[in-house]
PDB file of N, CA and C in Angstrom:
ATOM      1  N   MET A   1       0.582  -1.237  -0.078  1.00 76.00           N
ATOM      2  CA  MET A   1       0.095  -0.132  -0.080  1.00 76.00           C
ATOM      3  C   MET A   1       0.894   1.091  -0.129  1.00 76.00           C
ATOM      4  N   SER A   2       2.033   1.233   0.762  1.00 89.00           N
ATOM      5  CA  SER A   2       2.910   2.600   0.620  1.00 89.00           C
ATOM      6  C   SER A   2       3.407   2.557  -0.598  1.00 89.00           C
ATOM      7  N   LEU A   3       3.523   1.915  -1.888  1.00 88.00           N
ATOM      8  CA  LEU A   3       3.763   2.182  -3.200  1.00 88.00           C
ATOM      9  C   LEU A   3       2.795   2.947  -3.742  1.00 88.00           C
ATOM     10  N   LEU A   4       1.562   2.487  -3.517  1.00 84.00           N
ATOM     11  CA  LEU A   4       0.442   3.217  -4.171  1.00 84.00           C
ATOM     12  C   LEU A   4       0.568   4.740  -3.732  1.00 84.00           C
ATOM     13  N   ALA A   5       0.704   4.911  -2.244  1.00 90.00           N
ATOM     14  CA  ALA A   5       0.483   5.999  -1.590  1.00 90.00           C
ATOM     15  C   ALA A   5       1.666   7.044  -2.331  1.00 90.00           C
ATOM     16  N   GLU A   6       2.927   6.423  -2.379  1.00 91.00           N
ATOM     17  CA  GLU A   6       4.084   7.074  -2.863  1.00 91.00           C
ATOM     18  C   GLU A   6       3.722   7.624  -4.467  1.00 91.00           C
ATOM     19  N   LEU A   7       3.304   6.768  -5.081  1.00 86.00           N
ATOM     20  CA  LEU A   7       2.982   6.899  -6.427  1.00 86.00           C
ATOM     21  C   LEU A   7       1.897   8.063  -6.759  1.00 86.00           C
ATOM     22  N   TYR A   8       0.798   8.125  -5.843  1.00 85.00           N
ATOM     23  CA  TYR A   8      -0.012   9.219  -5.694  1.00 85.00           C
ATOM     24  C   TYR A   8       0.890  10.398  -5.234  1.00 85.00           C
ATOM     25  N   GLU A   9       1.495  10.518  -4.332  1.00 90.00           N
ATOM     26  CA  GLU A   9       2.136  11.725  -3.871  1.00 90.00           C
ATOM     27  C   GLU A   9       3.366  12.224  -5.107  1.00 90.00           C
ATOM     28  N   PHE A  10       3.802  11.170  -5.780  1.00 89.00           N
ATOM     29  CA  PHE A  10       4.826  11.430  -6.672  1.00 89.00           C
ATOM     30  C   PHE A  10       3.974  12.223  -8.122  1.00 89.00           C
ATOM     31  N   LEU A  11       2.560  11.728  -8.223  1.00 85.00           N
ATOM     32  CA  LEU A  11       1.836  12.113  -9.249  1.00 85.00           C
ATOM     33  C   LEU A  11       1.340  13.683  -9.184  1.00 85.00           C
ATOM     34  N   SER A  12       0.837  13.654  -7.779  1.00 87.00           N
ATOM     35  CA  SER A  12       0.008  15.072  -7.481  1.00 87.00           C
ATOM     36  C   SER A  12       1.149  16.052  -7.176  1.00 87.00           C
ATOM     37  N   ALA A  13       2.364  15.902  -6.759  1.00 92.00           N
ATOM     38  CA  ALA A  13       3.585  17.046  -6.826  1.00 92.00           C
ATOM     39  C   ALA A  13       3.929  17.184  -8.253  1.00 92.00           C
ATOM     40  N   ARG A  14       3.643  16.409  -9.157  1.00 90.00           N
ATOM     41  CA  ARG A  14       4.119  16.843 -10.513  1.00 90.00           C
ATOM     42  C   ARG A  14       3.078  17.296 -11.228  1.00 90.00           C
ATOM     43  N   LYS A  15       1.880  17.170 -10.641  1.00 90.00           N
ATOM     44  CA  LYS A  15       0.496  17.838 -11.514  1.00 90.00           C
ATOM     45  C   LYS A  15       0.197  16.825 -12.485  1.00 90.00           C
ATOM     46  N   LYS A  16       0.665  15.650 -12.444  1.00 87.00           N
ATOM     47  CA  LYS A  16       0.307  14.696 -13.441  1.00 87.00           C
ATOM     48  C   LYS A  16      -0.841  13.546 -13.102  1.00 87.00           C
ATOM     49  N   LEU A  17      -1.788  13.910 -12.242  1.00 87.00           N
ATOM     50  CA  LEU A  17      -2.930  13.143 -11.828  1.00 87.00           C
ATOM     51  C   LEU A  17      -3.820  12.580 -12.945  1.00 87.00           C
ATOM     52  N   TRP A  18      -3.605  13.247 -14.075  1.00 89.00           N
ATOM     53  CA  TRP A  18      -4.191  12.855 -15.355  1.00 89.00           C
ATOM     54  C   TRP A  18      -3.892  11.388 -15.697  1.00 89.00           C
ATOM     55  N   LEU A  19      -2.616  11.055 -15.204  1.00 86.00           N
ATOM     56  CA  LEU A  19      -1.990   9.834 -15.704  1.00 86.00           C
ATOM     57  C   LEU A  19      -2.402   8.778 -14.794  1.00 86.00           C
ATOM     58  N   LEU A  20      -3.323   9.022 -13.641  1.00 87.00           N
ATOM     59  CA  LEU A  20      -3.672   7.894 -12.865  1.00 87.00           C
ATOM     60  C   LEU A  20      -4.601   7.025 -13.318  1.00 87.00           C
ATOM     61  N   PRO A  21      -5.627   7.372 -14.132  1.00 91.00           N
ATOM     62  CA  PRO A  21      -6.283   6.185 -14.819  1.00 91.00           C
ATOM     63  C   PRO A  21      -5.451   5.345 -15.617  1.00 91.00           C
ATOM     64  N   LEU A  22      -4.661   5.931 -16.185  1.00 91.00           N
ATOM     65  CA  LEU A  22      -3.871   5.138 -17.172  1.00 91.00           C
ATOM     66  C   LEU A  22      -2.937   3.901 -16.557  1.00 91.00           C
ATOM     67  N   VAL A  23      -2.488   4.552 -15.398  1.00 87.00           N
ATOM     68  CA  VAL A  23      -1.729   3.471 -14.647  1.00 87.00           C
ATOM     69  C   VAL A  23      -2.680   2.369 -13.984  1.00 87.00           C
ATOM     70  N   VAL A  24      -3.726   2.957 -13.554  1.00 89.00           N
ATOM     71  CA  VAL A  24      -4.647   1.828 -13.110  1.00 89.00           C
ATOM     72  C   VAL A  24      -5.308   0.828 -14.014  1.00 89.00           C
ATOM     73  N   LEU A  25      -5.591   1.440 -15.473  1.00 93.00           N
ATOM     74  CA  LEU A  25      -5.828   0.688 -16.339  1.00 93.00           C
ATOM     75  C   LEU A  25      -4.603  -0.550 -16.783  1.00 93.00           C
ATOM     76  N   PHE A  26      -3.387   0.078 -16.892  1.00 91.00           N
ATOM     77  CA  PHE A  26      -2.352  -0.961 -17.165  1.00 91.00           C
ATOM     78  C   PHE A  26      -2.308  -1.920 -15.910  1.00 91.00           C
ATOM     79  N   LEU A  27      -2.348  -1.479 -14.936  1.00 88.00           N
ATOM     80  CA  LEU A  27      -2.340  -2.534 -13.629  1.00 88.00           C
ATOM     81  C   LEU A  27      -3.339  -3.477 -13.827  1.00 88.00           C
ATOM     82  N   ALA A  28      -4.641  -3.118 -14.415  1.00 89.00           N
ATOM     83  CA  ALA A  28      -5.805  -4.168 -14.423  1.00 89.00           C
ATOM     84  C   ALA A  28      -5.678  -4.997 -15.525  1.00 89.00           C
ATOM     85  N   PHE A  29      -5.202  -4.664 -16.538  1.00 86.00           N
ATOM     86  CA  PHE A  29      -4.802  -5.417 -17.643  1.00 86.00           C
ATOM     87  C   PHE A  29      -3.707  -6.417 -17.498  1.00 86.00           C
ATOM     88  N   GLY A  30      -2.764  -5.825 -16.689  1.00 86.00           N
ATOM     89  CA  GLY A  30      -1.536  -6.925 -16.543  1.00 86.00           C
ATOM     90  C   GLY A  30      -1.987  -7.939 -15.429  1.00 86.00           C
ATOM     91  N   GLY A  31      -2.967  -7.330 -14.295  1.00 84.00           N
ATOM     92  CA  GLY A  31      -3.409  -8.478 -13.635  1.00 84.00           C
ATOM     93  C   GLY A  31      -4.477  -9.503 -14.089  1.00 84.00           C
ATOM     94  N   LEU A  32      -5.147  -8.927 -15.101  1.00 80.00           N
ATOM     95  CA  LEU A  32      -5.912  -9.926 -15.839  1.00 80.00           C
ATOM     96  C   LEU A  32      -5.102 -11.016 -16.615  1.00 80.00           C
ATOM     97  N   PHE A  33      -4.048 -10.463 -17.385  1.00 79.00           N
ATOM     98  CA  PHE A  33      -3.347 -11.503 -18.060  1.00 79.00           C
ATOM     99  C   PHE A  33      -2.563 -12.377 -17.340  1.00 79.00           C
ATOM    100  N   VAL A  34      -1.882 -11.958 -15.779  1.00 79.00           N
ATOM    101  CA  VAL A  34      -1.193 -12.879 -15.224  1.00 79.00           C
ATOM    102  C   VAL A  34      -2.223 -13.943 -14.374  1.00 79.00           C
ATOM    103  N   LEU A  35      -3.419 -13.532 -14.375  1.00 75.00           N
ATOM    104  CA  LEU A  35      -4.744 -14.368 -13.706  1.00 75.00           C
ATOM    105  C   LEU A  35      -5.077 -15.306 -14.718  1.00 75.00           C
ATOM    106  N   SER A  36      -5.120 -14.881 -16.006  1.00 73.00           N
ATOM    107  CA  SER A  36      -5.760 -15.675 -17.014  1.00 73.00           C
ATOM    108  C   SER A  36      -4.702 -16.949 -17.743  1.00 73.00           C
ATOM    109  N   GLN A  37      -3.367 -16.876 -17.282  1.00 72.00           N
ATOM    110  CA  GLN A  37      -2.362 -17.965 -17.643  1.00 72.00           C
ATOM    111  C   GLN A  37      -2.684 -19.116 -17.186  1.00 72.00           C
ATOM    112  N   GLY A  38      -2.816 -20.119 -17.912  1.00 66.00           N
ATOM    113  CA  GLY A  38      -3.132 -21.545 -17.629  1.00 66.00           C
ATOM    114  C   GLY A  38      -4.515 -21.637 -16.688  1.00 66.00           C
ATOM    115  N   SER A  39      -5.302 -20.884 -16.948  1.00 65.00           N
ATOM    116  CA  SER A  39      -6.686 -20.815 -16.462  1.00 65.00           C
ATOM    117  C   SER A  39      -7.801 -21.389 -17.099  1.00 65.00           C
ATOM    118  N   VAL A  40      -8.860 -21.924 -16.557  1.00 71.00           N
ATOM    119  CA  VAL A  40      -9.989 -22.426 -17.104  1.00 71.00           C
ATOM    120  C   VAL A  40     -10.812 -21.149 -18.086  1.00 71.00           C
ATOM    121  N   VAL A  41     -10.580 -19.799 -17.187  1.00 67.00           N
ATOM    122  CA  VAL A  41     -11.059 -18.644 -17.814  1.00 67.00           C
ATOM    123  C   VAL A  41     -10.587 -18.145 -18.939  1.00 67.00           C
ATOM    124  N   ALA A  42      -9.429 -18.677 -19.338  1.00 69.00           N
ATOM    125  CA  ALA A  42      -8.443 -17.872 -20.203  1.00 69.00           C
ATOM    126  C   ALA A  42      -9.095 -17.703 -21.420  1.00 69.00           C
ATOM    127  N   PRO A  43      -9.952 -18.867 -21.974  1.00 72.00           N
ATOM    128  CA  PRO A  43     -10.692 -18.681 -23.423  1.00 72.00           C
ATOM    129  C   PRO A  43     -11.668 -17.395 -23.370  1.00 72.00           C
ATOM    130  N   PHE A  44     -12.441 -17.343 -22.390  1.00 73.00           N
ATOM    131  CA  PHE A  44     -13.416 -16.419 -22.296  1.00 73.00           C
ATOM    132  C   PHE A  44     -12.802 -15.066 -21.977  1.00 73.00           C
ATOM    133  N   ILE A  45     -11.654 -15.076 -21.711  1.00 69.00           N
ATOM    134  CA  ILE A  45     -10.803 -13.609 -21.533  1.00 69.00           C
ATOM    135  C   ILE A  45     -10.388 -13.198 -23.013  1.00 69.00           C
ATOM    136  N   TYR A  46      -9.642 -14.158 -23.518  1.00 70.00           N
ATOM    137  CA  TYR A  46      -9.300 -13.784 -24.902  1.00 70.00           C
ATOM    138  C   TYR A  46     -10.347 -13.353 -25.841  1.00 70.00           C
ATOM    139  N   THR A  47     -11.563 -13.812 -25.701  1.00 72.00           N
ATOM    140  CA  THR A  47     -12.662 -13.599 -26.747  1.00 72.00           C
ATOM    141  C   THR A  47     -12.895 -11.677 -26.469  1.00 72.00           C
ATOM    142  N   LEU A  48     -12.652 -11.436 -25.343  1.00 71.00           N
ATOM    143  CA  LEU A  48     -12.760 -10.110 -25.154  1.00 71.00           C
ATOM    144  C   LEU A  48     -12.063  -9.063 -26.080  1.00 71.00           C
ATOM    145  N   PHE A  49     -10.860  -9.773 -26.396  1.00 68.00           N
ATOM    146  CA  PHE A  49      -9.982  -8.850 -27.010  1.00 68.00           C
ATOM    147  C   PHE A  49      -9.686  -9.256 -28.496  1.00 68.00           C
TER     148      PHE A  49
END
């Protein structure tokens, strides 16, 4: 959790808060790909793309 707080402080200090949704989106897609590897759900996830 401290990593997320530090990232938020960095973005707010540099006035780059508009990048926060992009970072969240990349993390969500990365987590989706990691969880879908070798899973039964993988064929259903790949049909979304």
